[in-house]
Coordinates of C-alpha atoms in Angstrom, one line a residue:
X225 CA 0.0 0.0 0.0
X226 CA 2.8 2.4 0.9
X227 CA 4.6 1.9 -2.4
X228 CA 1.4 2.5 -4.4
X229 CA 0.6 5.7 -2.4
X230 CA 4.1 7.0 -2.8
X231 CA 4.0 6.3 -6.6
X232 CA 0.7 8.2 -6.9
X233 CA 2.0 11.1 -4.9
X234 CA 5.1 11.2 -7.0
X235 CA 3.0 11.1 -10.2
X236 CA 0.9 14.0 -8.9
X237 CA 4.0 15.9 -8.0
X238 CA 5.5 15.3 -11.5
X239 CA 2.2 16.4 -13.1
X240 CA 2.3 19.6 -11.1
X241 CA 5.8 20.3 -12.3
X242 CA 4.7 19.8 -15.9
X243 CA 1.5 21.9 -15.6
X244 CA 3.4 24.6 -13.7
X245 CA 6.1 24.9 -16.4
X246 CA 9.0 23.8 -14.3
X247 CA 10.0 21.2 -17.0
X248 CA 10.5 23.9 -19.6
X249 CA 14.1 25.1 -19.3
X250 CA 13.3 28.3 -21.3
X251 CA 10.6 29.3 -18.8
X252 CA 12.9 28.6 -15.9
X253 CA 15.8 30.6 -17.5
X254 CA 13.4 33.5 -18.1
X255 CA 12.4 33.4 -14.5
X256 CA 16.1 33.7 -13.5
X257 CA 16.8 36.5 -16.0
X258 CA 16.0 39.6 -14.0
X259 CA 17.6 42.0 -16.5
X260 CA 16.2 40.5 -19.7
X261 CA 13.0 38.6 -20.5
X262 CA 12.0 38.1 -16.8
X263 CA 8.9 35.9 -16.3
X264 CA 7.7 35.9 -12.7
X265 CA 5.0 33.2 -13.2
X266 CA 7.2 30.5 -11.6
X267 CA 7.2 32.4 -8.4
X268 CA 3.5 31.6 -8.1
X269 CA 4.2 28.0 -8.8
X270 CA 6.8 27.8 -6.1
X271 CA 4.7 29.9 -3.7
X272 CA 1.8 27.5 -4.2
X273 CA 4.1 24.5 -3.6
X274 CA 5.3 26.1 -0.3
X275 CA 1.8 26.6 0.9
X276 CA 0.7 23.0 0.1
X277 CA 3.9 21.7 1.7
X278 CA 3.4 23.8 4.8
X279 CA -0.2 22.6 5.2
X280 CA 0.9 19.0 4.7
X281 CA 3.6 19.3 7.2
X282 CA 1.2 20.8 9.8
X283 CA -1.2 18.0 9.3
X284 CA 1.6 15.4 9.5
X285 CA 3.0 16.8 12.7
X286 CA -0.5 17.0 14.3
X287 CA -0.9 13.3 13.5
X288 CA 2.1 12.5 15.7
X289 CA 3.5 9.8 13.4
X290 CA 3.7 9.0 9.7
X291 CA 1.1 6.7 8.1
X292 CA 3.6 4.0 7.0
X293 CA 6.4 4.3 9.5
X294 CA 6.9 4.2 13.3
X295 CA 8.4 7.7 13.5
X296 CA 9.3 10.8 11.5
X297 CA 12.9 10.9 10.3
X298 CA 13.9 14.5 10.7
X299 CA 17.4 15.9 10.2
X300 CA 19.5 15.9 13.3
X301 CA 22.2 18.4 12.1
X302 CA 21.4 22.1 12.2
X303 CA 24.8 23.5 11.4
X304 CA 25.8 25.1 8.1
X305 CA 29.0 23.6 6.7
X306 CA 31.0 24.1 3.5
X307 CA 29.6 21.0 1.9
X308 CA 26.0 22.3 2.3
X309 CA 26.9 25.7 1.0
X310 CA 28.9 24.2 -1.9
X311 CA 26.1 21.8 -2.8
X312 CA 23.6 24.6 -2.8
X313 CA 25.8 26.8 -5.0
X314 CA 26.4 23.9 -7.5
X315 CA 22.6 23.3 -7.6
X316 CA 21.9 27.0 -8.3
X317 CA 24.7 27.3 -10.9
X318 CA 23.4 24.2 -12.7
X319 CA 19.8 25.4 -12.6
X320 CA 20.8 28.8 -13.9
X321 CA 23.0 27.3 -16.7
X322 CA 20.6 24.7 -18.1
X323 CA 17.1 25.5 -16.6
X324 CA 16.7 22.0 -15.0
X325 CA 16.8 20.8 -11.5
X326 CA 16.4 17.1 -10.5
X327 CA 12.7 16.6 -10.2
X328 CA 11.6 18.6 -13.2
X329 CA 14.3 16.9 -15.3
X330 CA 13.0 13.5 -14.3
X331 CA 9.4 14.6 -15.1
X332 CA 10.6 16.0 -18.5
X333 CA 11.9 12.5 -19.4
X334 CA 8.3 11.8 -20.5
X335 CA 8.8 14.2 -23.4
X336 CA 11.4 11.8 -24.9
X337 CA 13.6 14.8 -25.8
X338 CA 17.4 14.5 -25.6
X339 CA 18.0 17.5 -23.2
X340 CA 16.3 16.0 -20.2
X341 CA 17.8 12.6 -20.9
X342 CA 21.4 14.0 -21.1
X343 CA 20.8 16.0 -17.9
X344 CA 19.5 13.1 -15.9
X345 CA 22.3 10.8 -17.1
X346 CA 24.9 13.4 -16.1
X347 CA 23.1 13.9 -12.8
X348 CA 23.2 10.2 -12.0
X349 CA 26.8 10.0 -13.0
X350 CA 27.6 12.9 -10.7
X351 CA 25.7 11.3 -7.8
X352 CA 27.6 8.1 -8.3
X353 CA 30.9 10.0 -8.5
X354 CA 30.0 11.9 -5.3
X355 CA 29.3 8.7 -3.5
X356 CA 32.6 7.2 -4.6
X357 CA 34.5 10.3 -3.4
X358 CA 32.7 10.4 -0.1
X359 CA 33.2 6.6 0.5
X360 CA 37.0 7.1 0.1
X361 CA 37.2 9.8 2.7
X362 CA 40.0 9.3 5.2
X363 CA 39.2 7.5 8.5
X364 CA 38.0 9.9 11.1
X365 CA 36.7 12.3 8.5
X366 CA 33.4 14.0 9.3
X367 CA 32.2 13.5 5.7
X368 CA 29.4 10.9 5.8
X369 CA 28.5 9.0 2.7
X370 CA 25.4 10.7 1.1
X371 CA 22.2 8.7 1.7
X372 CA 23.4 7.0 4.9

């Protein structure tokens, strides 16, 4: 049941990205172009997403525990470190250069165009490379392997 529900939620999320225009790199790049052909419409898409997420979070916390798990898995760390800042910067640079970020790029695979496929392949290769580098960190290093 949990897998089916997660699949349907993911499908709804992907559909929202498509309808909102987040899978169109030209629209995203126009949103980021403050001095040229600025298109503020994606701000409404993102604002709507924040409102829905905030309402969902409030309902989930009021429930006390998730539907399909024994407890919420919340981040324990609250410090800001160089890896976090560097990752956010790389994300922003990549988004600004090509107009894709991970979820919209995966949703755009449904268009069967080369751009999203190349982006997703490069993203997966980068994730694998990042895991390899992190797993080879010297003993005693504070760099945990991503995903663990």
